[in-house]
XYZ file of C-alpha atoms in Angstrom:
138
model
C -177.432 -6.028 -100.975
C -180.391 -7.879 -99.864
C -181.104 -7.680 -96.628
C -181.154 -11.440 -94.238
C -185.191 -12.651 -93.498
C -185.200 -12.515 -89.422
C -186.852 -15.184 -87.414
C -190.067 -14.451 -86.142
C -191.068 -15.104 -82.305
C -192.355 -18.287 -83.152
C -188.614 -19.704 -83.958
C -187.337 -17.727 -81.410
C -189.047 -19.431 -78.378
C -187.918 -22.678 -80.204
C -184.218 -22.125 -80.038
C -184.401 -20.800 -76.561
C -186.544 -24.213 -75.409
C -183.843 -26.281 -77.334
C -181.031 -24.466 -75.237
C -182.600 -24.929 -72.048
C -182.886 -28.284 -72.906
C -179.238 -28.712 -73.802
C -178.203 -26.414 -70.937
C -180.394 -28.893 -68.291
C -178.518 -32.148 -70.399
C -174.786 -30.592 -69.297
C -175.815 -29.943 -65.755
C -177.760 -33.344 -65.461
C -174.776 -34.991 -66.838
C -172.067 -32.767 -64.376
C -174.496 -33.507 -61.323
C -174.091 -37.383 -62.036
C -170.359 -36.776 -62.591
C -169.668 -35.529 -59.610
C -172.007 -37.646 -57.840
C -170.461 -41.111 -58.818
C -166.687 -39.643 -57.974
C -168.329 -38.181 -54.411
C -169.016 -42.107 -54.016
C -165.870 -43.841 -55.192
C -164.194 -41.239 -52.673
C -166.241 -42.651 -50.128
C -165.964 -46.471 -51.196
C -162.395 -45.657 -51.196
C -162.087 -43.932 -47.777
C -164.180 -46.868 -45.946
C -161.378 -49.493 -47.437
C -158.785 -47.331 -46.441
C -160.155 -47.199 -42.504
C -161.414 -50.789 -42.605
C -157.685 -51.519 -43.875
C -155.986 -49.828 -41.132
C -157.977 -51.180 -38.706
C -156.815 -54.450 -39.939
C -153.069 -53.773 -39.581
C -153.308 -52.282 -35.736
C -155.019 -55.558 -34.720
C -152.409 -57.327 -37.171
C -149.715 -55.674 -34.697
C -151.061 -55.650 -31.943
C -151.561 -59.277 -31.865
C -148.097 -60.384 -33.350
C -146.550 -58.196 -30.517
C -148.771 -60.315 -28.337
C -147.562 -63.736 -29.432
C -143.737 -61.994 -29.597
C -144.382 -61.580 -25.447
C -145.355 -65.181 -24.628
C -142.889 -68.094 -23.841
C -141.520 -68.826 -27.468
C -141.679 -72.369 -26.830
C -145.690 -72.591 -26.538
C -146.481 -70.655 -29.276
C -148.476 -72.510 -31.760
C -150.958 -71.980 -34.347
C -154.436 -70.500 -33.768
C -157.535 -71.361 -35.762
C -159.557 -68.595 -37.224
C -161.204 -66.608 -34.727
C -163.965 -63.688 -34.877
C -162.831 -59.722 -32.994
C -163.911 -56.481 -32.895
C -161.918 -53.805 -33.455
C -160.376 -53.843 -30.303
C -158.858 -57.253 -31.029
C -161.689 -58.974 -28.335
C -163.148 -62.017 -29.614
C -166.414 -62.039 -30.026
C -169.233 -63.914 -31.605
C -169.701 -62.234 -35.126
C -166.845 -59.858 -34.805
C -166.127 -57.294 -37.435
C -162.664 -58.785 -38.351
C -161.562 -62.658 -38.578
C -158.131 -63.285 -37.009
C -155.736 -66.287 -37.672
C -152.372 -67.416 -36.796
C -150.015 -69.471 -38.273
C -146.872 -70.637 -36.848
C -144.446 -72.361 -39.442
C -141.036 -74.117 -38.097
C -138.558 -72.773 -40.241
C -135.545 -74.730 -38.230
C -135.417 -76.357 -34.391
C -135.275 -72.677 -32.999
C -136.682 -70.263 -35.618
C -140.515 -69.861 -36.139
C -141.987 -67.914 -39.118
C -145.107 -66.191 -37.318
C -147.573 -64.545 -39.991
C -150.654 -63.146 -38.272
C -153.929 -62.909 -41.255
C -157.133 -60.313 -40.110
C -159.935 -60.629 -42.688
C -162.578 -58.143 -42.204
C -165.566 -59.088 -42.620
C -166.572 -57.009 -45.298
C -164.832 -58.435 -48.227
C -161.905 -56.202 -48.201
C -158.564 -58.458 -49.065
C -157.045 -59.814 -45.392
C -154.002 -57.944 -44.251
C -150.913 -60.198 -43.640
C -148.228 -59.577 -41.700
C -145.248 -61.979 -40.867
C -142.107 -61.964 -38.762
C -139.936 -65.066 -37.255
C -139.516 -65.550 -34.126
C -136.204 -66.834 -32.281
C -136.672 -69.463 -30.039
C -133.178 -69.867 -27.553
C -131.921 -73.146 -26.116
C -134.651 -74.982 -24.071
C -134.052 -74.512 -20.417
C -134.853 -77.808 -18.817
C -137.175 -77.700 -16.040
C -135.826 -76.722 -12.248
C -132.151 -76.053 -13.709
């Protein structure tokens, strides 16, 4: 049986180039992988904070119209607040208030914080039970 021609150094050094050219493709490729997931994580964990945010100055504020006199709550026009729920000029979170009457003594509250980087607002509604009117001095 004949014996199988070898490659000679020349072809040799070829096929080792071409897999350290492959080899440099995968990692490229597995570097980029794990670089785009690293920032979808990230996109995904600044939502996530930005949304909760949202919701504490969501409750925080309907428990703060729940305390008042139910008879003078009314609607509030959009206003800017930081993340303490302060208003301030250019806040990081837009908060509205709408007050609906459902019947003479029931009031559909639903409190909407926007933040102000494009996230979808966070809504939260409740009603609100308004008793007999106590006239004045009785």
């Amino acid at each position: 049986m004949p014996a199988l021609p070898t490659p000679d150094a020349g072809q040799r050094r070829g096929f080792a180039l071409l897999s350290i050219m492959v080899a440099v493709v995968l990692l490229a490729t597995a570097v980029m992988a794990i670089g785009a997931a690293n920032t979808t994580r990230l996109r995904s964990q600044t939502i996530s904070t930005t949304r909760t945010a949202a919701l504490s100055l969501a409750r925080d504020h309907l428990e703060a119209v729940r305390a008042r006199d139910p008879w003078s709550v009314a609607s509030e026009a959009p206003q800017a607040v930081d993340a303490t729920g302060a208003p301030v000029t250019g806040g990081e979170f837009t908060r509205e208030l709408v007050v609906t009457v459902v019947q003479d003594n029931l009031l559909m509250l639903e409190v909407i914080i926007t933040p102000r980087r494009g996230t979808a607002p966070v809504r939260l509604i409740t009603n609100l039970f308004r008793g007999a009117r106590i006239a004045p001095g009785a």
